[in-house]
XYZ file of C-alpha atoms in Angstrom:
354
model
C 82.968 155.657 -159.529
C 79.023 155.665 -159.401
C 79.119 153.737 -162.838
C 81.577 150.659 -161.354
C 79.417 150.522 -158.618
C 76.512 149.697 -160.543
C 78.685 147.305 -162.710
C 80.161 145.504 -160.082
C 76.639 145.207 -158.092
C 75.248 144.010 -160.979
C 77.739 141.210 -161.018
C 76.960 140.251 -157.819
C 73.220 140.240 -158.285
C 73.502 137.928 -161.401
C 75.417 135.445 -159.239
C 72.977 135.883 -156.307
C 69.904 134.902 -158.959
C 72.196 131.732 -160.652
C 73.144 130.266 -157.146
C 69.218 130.881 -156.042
C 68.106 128.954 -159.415
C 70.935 126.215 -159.630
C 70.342 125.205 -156.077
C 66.365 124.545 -156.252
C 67.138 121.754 -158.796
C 68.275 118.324 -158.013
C 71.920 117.155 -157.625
C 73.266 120.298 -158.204
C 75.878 120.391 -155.192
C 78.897 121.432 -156.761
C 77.261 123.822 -158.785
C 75.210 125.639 -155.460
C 78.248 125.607 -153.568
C 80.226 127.066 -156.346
C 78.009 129.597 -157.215
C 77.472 130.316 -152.913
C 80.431 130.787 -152.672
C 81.059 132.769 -155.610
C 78.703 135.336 -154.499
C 80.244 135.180 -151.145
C 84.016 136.243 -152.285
C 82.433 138.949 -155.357
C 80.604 140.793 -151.764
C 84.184 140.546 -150.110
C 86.165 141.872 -152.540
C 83.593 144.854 -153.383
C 85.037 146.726 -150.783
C 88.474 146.475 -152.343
C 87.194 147.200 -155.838
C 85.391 150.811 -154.867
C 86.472 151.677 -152.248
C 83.289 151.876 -150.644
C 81.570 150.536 -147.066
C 79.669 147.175 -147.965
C 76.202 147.895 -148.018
C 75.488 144.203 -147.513
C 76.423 143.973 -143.985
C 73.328 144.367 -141.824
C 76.154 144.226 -139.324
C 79.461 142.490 -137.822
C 79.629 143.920 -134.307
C 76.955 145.896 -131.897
C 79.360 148.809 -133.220
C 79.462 148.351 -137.029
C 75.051 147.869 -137.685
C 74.141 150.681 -140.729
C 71.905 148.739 -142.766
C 69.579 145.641 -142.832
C 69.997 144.519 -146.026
C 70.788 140.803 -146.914
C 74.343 139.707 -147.790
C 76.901 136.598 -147.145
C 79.597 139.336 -146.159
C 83.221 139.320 -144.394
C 83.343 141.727 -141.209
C 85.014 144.927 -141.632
C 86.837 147.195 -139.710
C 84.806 150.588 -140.332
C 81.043 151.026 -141.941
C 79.185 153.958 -143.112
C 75.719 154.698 -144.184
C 76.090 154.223 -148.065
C 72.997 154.518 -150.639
C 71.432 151.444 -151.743
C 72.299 150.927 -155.375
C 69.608 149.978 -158.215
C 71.159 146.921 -158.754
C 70.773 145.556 -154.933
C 67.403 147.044 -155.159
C 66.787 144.191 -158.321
C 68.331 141.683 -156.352
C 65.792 142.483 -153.456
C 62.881 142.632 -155.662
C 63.299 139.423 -156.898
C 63.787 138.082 -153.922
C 59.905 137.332 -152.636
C 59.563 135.792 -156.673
C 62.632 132.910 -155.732
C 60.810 132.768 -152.536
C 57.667 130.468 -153.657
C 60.565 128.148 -155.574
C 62.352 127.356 -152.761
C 59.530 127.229 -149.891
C 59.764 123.608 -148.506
C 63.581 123.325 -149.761
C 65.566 121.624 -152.146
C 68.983 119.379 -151.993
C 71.479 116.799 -153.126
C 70.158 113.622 -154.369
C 71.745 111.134 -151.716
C 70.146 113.837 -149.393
C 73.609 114.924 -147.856
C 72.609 118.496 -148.043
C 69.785 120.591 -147.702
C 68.361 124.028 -148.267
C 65.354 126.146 -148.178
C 62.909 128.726 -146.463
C 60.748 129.415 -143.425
C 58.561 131.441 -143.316
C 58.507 132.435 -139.853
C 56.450 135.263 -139.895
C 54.296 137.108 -142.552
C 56.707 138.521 -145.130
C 59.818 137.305 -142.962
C 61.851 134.241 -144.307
C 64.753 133.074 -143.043
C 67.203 130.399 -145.015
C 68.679 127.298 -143.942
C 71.476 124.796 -145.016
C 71.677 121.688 -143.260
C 74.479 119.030 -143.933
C 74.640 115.518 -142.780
C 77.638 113.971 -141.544
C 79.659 111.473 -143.832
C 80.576 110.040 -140.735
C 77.336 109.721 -139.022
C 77.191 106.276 -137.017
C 73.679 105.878 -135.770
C 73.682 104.567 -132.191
C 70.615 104.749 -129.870
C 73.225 104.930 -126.779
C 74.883 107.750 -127.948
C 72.431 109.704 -130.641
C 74.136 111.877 -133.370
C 74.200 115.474 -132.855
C 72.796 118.135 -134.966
C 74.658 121.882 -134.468
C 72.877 124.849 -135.074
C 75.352 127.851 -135.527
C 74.746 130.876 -134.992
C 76.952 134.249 -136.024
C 77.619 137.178 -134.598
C 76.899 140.741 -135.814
C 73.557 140.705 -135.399
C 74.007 140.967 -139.416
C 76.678 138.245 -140.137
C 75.609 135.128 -142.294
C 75.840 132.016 -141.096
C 76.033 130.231 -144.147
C 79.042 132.367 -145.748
C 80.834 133.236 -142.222
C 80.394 130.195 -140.498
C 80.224 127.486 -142.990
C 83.037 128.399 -145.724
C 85.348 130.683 -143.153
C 85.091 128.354 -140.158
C 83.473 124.781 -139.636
C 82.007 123.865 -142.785
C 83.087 121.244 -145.036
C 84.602 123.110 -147.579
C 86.313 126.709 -147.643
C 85.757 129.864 -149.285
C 87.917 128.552 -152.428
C 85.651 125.148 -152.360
C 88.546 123.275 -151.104
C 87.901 120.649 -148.723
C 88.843 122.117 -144.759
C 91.482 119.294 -143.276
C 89.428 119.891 -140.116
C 85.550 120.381 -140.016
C 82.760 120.101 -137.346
C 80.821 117.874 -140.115
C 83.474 114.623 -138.414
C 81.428 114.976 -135.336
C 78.216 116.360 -135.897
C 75.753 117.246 -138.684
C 75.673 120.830 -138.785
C 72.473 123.566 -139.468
C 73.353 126.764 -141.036
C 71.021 129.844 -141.048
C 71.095 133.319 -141.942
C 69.878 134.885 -138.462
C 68.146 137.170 -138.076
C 65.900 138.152 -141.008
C 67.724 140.961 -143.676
C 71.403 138.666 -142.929
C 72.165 136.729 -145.781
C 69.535 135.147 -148.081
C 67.423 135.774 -145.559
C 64.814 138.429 -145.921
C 61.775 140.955 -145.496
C 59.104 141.714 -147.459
C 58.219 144.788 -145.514
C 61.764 146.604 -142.989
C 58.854 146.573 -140.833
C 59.322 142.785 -140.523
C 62.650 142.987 -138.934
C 63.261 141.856 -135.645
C 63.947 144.693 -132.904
C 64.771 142.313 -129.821
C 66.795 139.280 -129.295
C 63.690 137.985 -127.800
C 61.846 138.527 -131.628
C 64.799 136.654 -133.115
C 64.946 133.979 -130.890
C 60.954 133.444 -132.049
C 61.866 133.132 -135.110
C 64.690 130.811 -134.898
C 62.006 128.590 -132.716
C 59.486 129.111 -135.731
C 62.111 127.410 -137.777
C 63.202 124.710 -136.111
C 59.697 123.451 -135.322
C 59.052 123.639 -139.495
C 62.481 121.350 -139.332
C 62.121 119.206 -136.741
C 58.191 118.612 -136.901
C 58.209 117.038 -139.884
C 61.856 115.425 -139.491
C 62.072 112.049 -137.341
C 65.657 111.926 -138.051
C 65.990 115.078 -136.602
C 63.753 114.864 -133.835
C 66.095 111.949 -132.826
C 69.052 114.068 -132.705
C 70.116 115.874 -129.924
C 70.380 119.743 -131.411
C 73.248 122.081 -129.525
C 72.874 125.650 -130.205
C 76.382 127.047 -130.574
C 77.107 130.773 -131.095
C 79.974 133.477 -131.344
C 79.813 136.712 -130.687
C 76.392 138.718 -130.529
C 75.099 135.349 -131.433
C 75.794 134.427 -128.069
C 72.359 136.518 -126.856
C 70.724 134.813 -129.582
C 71.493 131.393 -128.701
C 70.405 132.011 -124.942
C 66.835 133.892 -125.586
C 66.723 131.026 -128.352
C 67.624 127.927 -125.822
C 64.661 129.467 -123.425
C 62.203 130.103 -126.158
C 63.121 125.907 -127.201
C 62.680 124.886 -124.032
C 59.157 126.702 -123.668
C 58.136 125.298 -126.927
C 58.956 121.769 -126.185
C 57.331 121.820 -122.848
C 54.072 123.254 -124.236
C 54.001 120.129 -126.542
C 54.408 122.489 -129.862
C 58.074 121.626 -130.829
C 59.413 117.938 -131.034
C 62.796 118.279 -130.345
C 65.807 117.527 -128.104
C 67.591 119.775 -126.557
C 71.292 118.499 -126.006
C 73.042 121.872 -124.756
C 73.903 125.965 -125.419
C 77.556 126.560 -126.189
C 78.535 130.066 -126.164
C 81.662 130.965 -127.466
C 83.046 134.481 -127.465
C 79.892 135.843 -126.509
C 79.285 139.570 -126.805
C 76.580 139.149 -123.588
C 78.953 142.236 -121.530
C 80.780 144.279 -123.086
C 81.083 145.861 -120.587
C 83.081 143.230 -118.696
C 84.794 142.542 -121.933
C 86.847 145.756 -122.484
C 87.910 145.316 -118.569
C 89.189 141.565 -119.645
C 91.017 142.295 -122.744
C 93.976 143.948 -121.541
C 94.686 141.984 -118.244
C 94.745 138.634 -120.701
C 96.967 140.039 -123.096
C 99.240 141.237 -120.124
C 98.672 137.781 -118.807
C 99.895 135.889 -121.998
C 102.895 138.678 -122.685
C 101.411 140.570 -125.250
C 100.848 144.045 -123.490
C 103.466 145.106 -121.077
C 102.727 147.448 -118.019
C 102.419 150.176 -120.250
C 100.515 148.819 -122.452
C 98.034 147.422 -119.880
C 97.461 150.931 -118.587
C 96.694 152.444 -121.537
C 94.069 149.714 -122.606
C 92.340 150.015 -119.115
C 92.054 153.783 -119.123
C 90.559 153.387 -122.764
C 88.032 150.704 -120.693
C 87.264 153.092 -117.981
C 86.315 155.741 -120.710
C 83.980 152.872 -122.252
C 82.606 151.929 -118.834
C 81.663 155.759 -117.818
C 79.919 155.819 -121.211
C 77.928 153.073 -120.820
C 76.787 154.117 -117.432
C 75.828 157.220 -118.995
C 73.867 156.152 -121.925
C 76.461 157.320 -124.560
C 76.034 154.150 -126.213
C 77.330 155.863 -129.641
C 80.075 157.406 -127.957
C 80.876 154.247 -126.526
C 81.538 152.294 -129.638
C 83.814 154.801 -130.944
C 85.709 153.928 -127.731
C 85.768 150.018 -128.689
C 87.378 150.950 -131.680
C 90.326 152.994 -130.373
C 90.784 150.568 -127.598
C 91.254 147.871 -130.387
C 93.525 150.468 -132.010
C 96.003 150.781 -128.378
C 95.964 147.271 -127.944
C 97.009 146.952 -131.793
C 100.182 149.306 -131.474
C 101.153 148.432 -127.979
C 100.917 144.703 -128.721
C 103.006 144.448 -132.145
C 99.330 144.386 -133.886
C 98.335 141.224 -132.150
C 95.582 138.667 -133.811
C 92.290 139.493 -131.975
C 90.986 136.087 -132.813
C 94.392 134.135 -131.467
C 96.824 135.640 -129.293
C 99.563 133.232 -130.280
C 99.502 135.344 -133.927
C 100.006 138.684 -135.375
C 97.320 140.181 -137.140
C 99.422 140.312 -140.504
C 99.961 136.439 -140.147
């Protein structure tokens, strides 16, 4: 078992180093977003192959964070502590070598996409991808908007979750999504906060310990991005987030704001859209069950035994068994599971096997 974990990491760190060395040179979309999204699937189906929690994951949830180590990673339902393979440890070695190649960012020739590093702090660099709309129409009434996502975790990539699982032009499989956020906006991508994705650290003792410390480095890149951008600076940028990213996009549309008013970032600020927002959780576990009941998927019974599963959670809270506490998310996700015919946590109209 230790052997095919070393063969199958290695796999994934030879993609990792082609997609990093394909996408630096000119015209080379198909080829970047192949090889993107190549290493995004091999990461996926790792867990499947041995049987082992993904060491990529910095983190899906406030309940899942074990490790801060980069990856473009699908969430999962249970993570462990694992050891960090040799062949990861390569991967992250090379890492601050790639980093002088792609400082000041590369892209497609009719300048449709773009990609590249910050560095917005010593030895921290985060990664961006911006697209620009096919359909842009340039109107000085109504300016074109930029979106910045933002995804949850704090550990889940941006440019793998967000762009080929849910508003991105294409999907995981490089097939082109019948509906994507790219009709209506151009859309910025970025592995937040450094140690998600391609993002990274030269030092762990680079990574951010507050929302407030990633929020100052989400402002670090934007004004490298917008600064030196008139296009840009003409579009009106909305910060939209899920999840955890929700308290990034908030400490983020504060730290903006300060920025722009002390003169240092040129940019405007069109709006914060939270979606999903893991800001309460608090709140959240005493919401869950009353919607379900609300939209028929939890009977009375049902109801009560998600709410006494929130009460635990809240009495936890209050008493600082934060640990304890998550454990308690996770079996109320489990009642609400079995007393709701395994219900789709992301749509209520669905089952979870659908």
């Amino acid at each position: 078992r230790r052997i095919l974990w070393y063969v199958v990491l290695s796999s994934y760190f030879h993609v990792s180093l082609l997609s990093f060395l394909l996408c630096s040179a000119e015209d080379k979309r198909a080829s970047c977003s192949i090889l993107l999204s190549s290493t995004y699937r091999l990461n996926h189906q790792l867990v499947g192959w041995v049987g082992w929690s993904n060491p990529f994951i910095a983190s899906t949830s406030p309940r899942r964070r074990s490790t801060p180590f980069p990856a473009i990673a699908m969430p999962m339902e249970r993570s462990t502590s694992s050891p960090l393979p040799l062949a990861l440890l390569s991967f992250l070695l090379f890492l601050p070598i790639l980093h002088g190649k792609f400082t000041g960012g590369a892209g497609t020739a009719d300048g449709s996409e773009e990609w590249g590093y910050v560095a917005v702090r010593p030895k921290a660099h985060m990664f961006w991808w911006l697209y620009r709309s096919p359909h842009r129409v340039d109107d000085g009434s109504t300016p074109w908007p930029t979106v910045l996502w933002l995804q949850g975790g704090p550990g889940a990539s941006g440019v793998g979750l967000g762009n080929f699982l849910e508003i991105g032009l294409l999907d995981v499989d490089l097939n082109p999504r019948n509906s994507t956020w790219l009709q209506r906006a151009d859309l910025l991508f970025v592995d937040s906060p450094v140690g998600t994705g391609y993002s990274y650290v030269e030092d762990d003792t680079a990574l951010v310990k507050t929302d407030q410390e990633g929020a100052a480095d989400l402002t670090a890149l934007l004004k490298k991005l917008f600064n030196e951008n008139e296009q840009l600076q003409r579009s009106p940028l909305y910060v939209i987030a899920e999840s955890y990213g929700g308290k990034f996009a908030v400490t983020l549309g504060l730290s903006v704001v300060e920025a722009i008013r002390a003169g240092e970032l040129k940019l405007q600020l069109g709006g914060v859209v939270l979606g999903d927002s893991w800001i309460s959780p608090e709140d959240f576990v005493f919401s869950w069950g009353p919607l379900l009941r609300d939209v028929s998927r939890l009977d009375l019974d049902g109801l009560e035994s998600a709410n006494s599963v929130a009460e635990q959670i809240r009495e936890q809270i209050q008493g600082g068994q934060y640990a304890e506490a998550t454990d308690s998310w996770g079996k109320l996700e489990t009642t609400i599971s079995e007393a709701s015919n395994s219900v789709d946590f992301y749509n209520f109209l669905l089952d979870a096997a659908e």
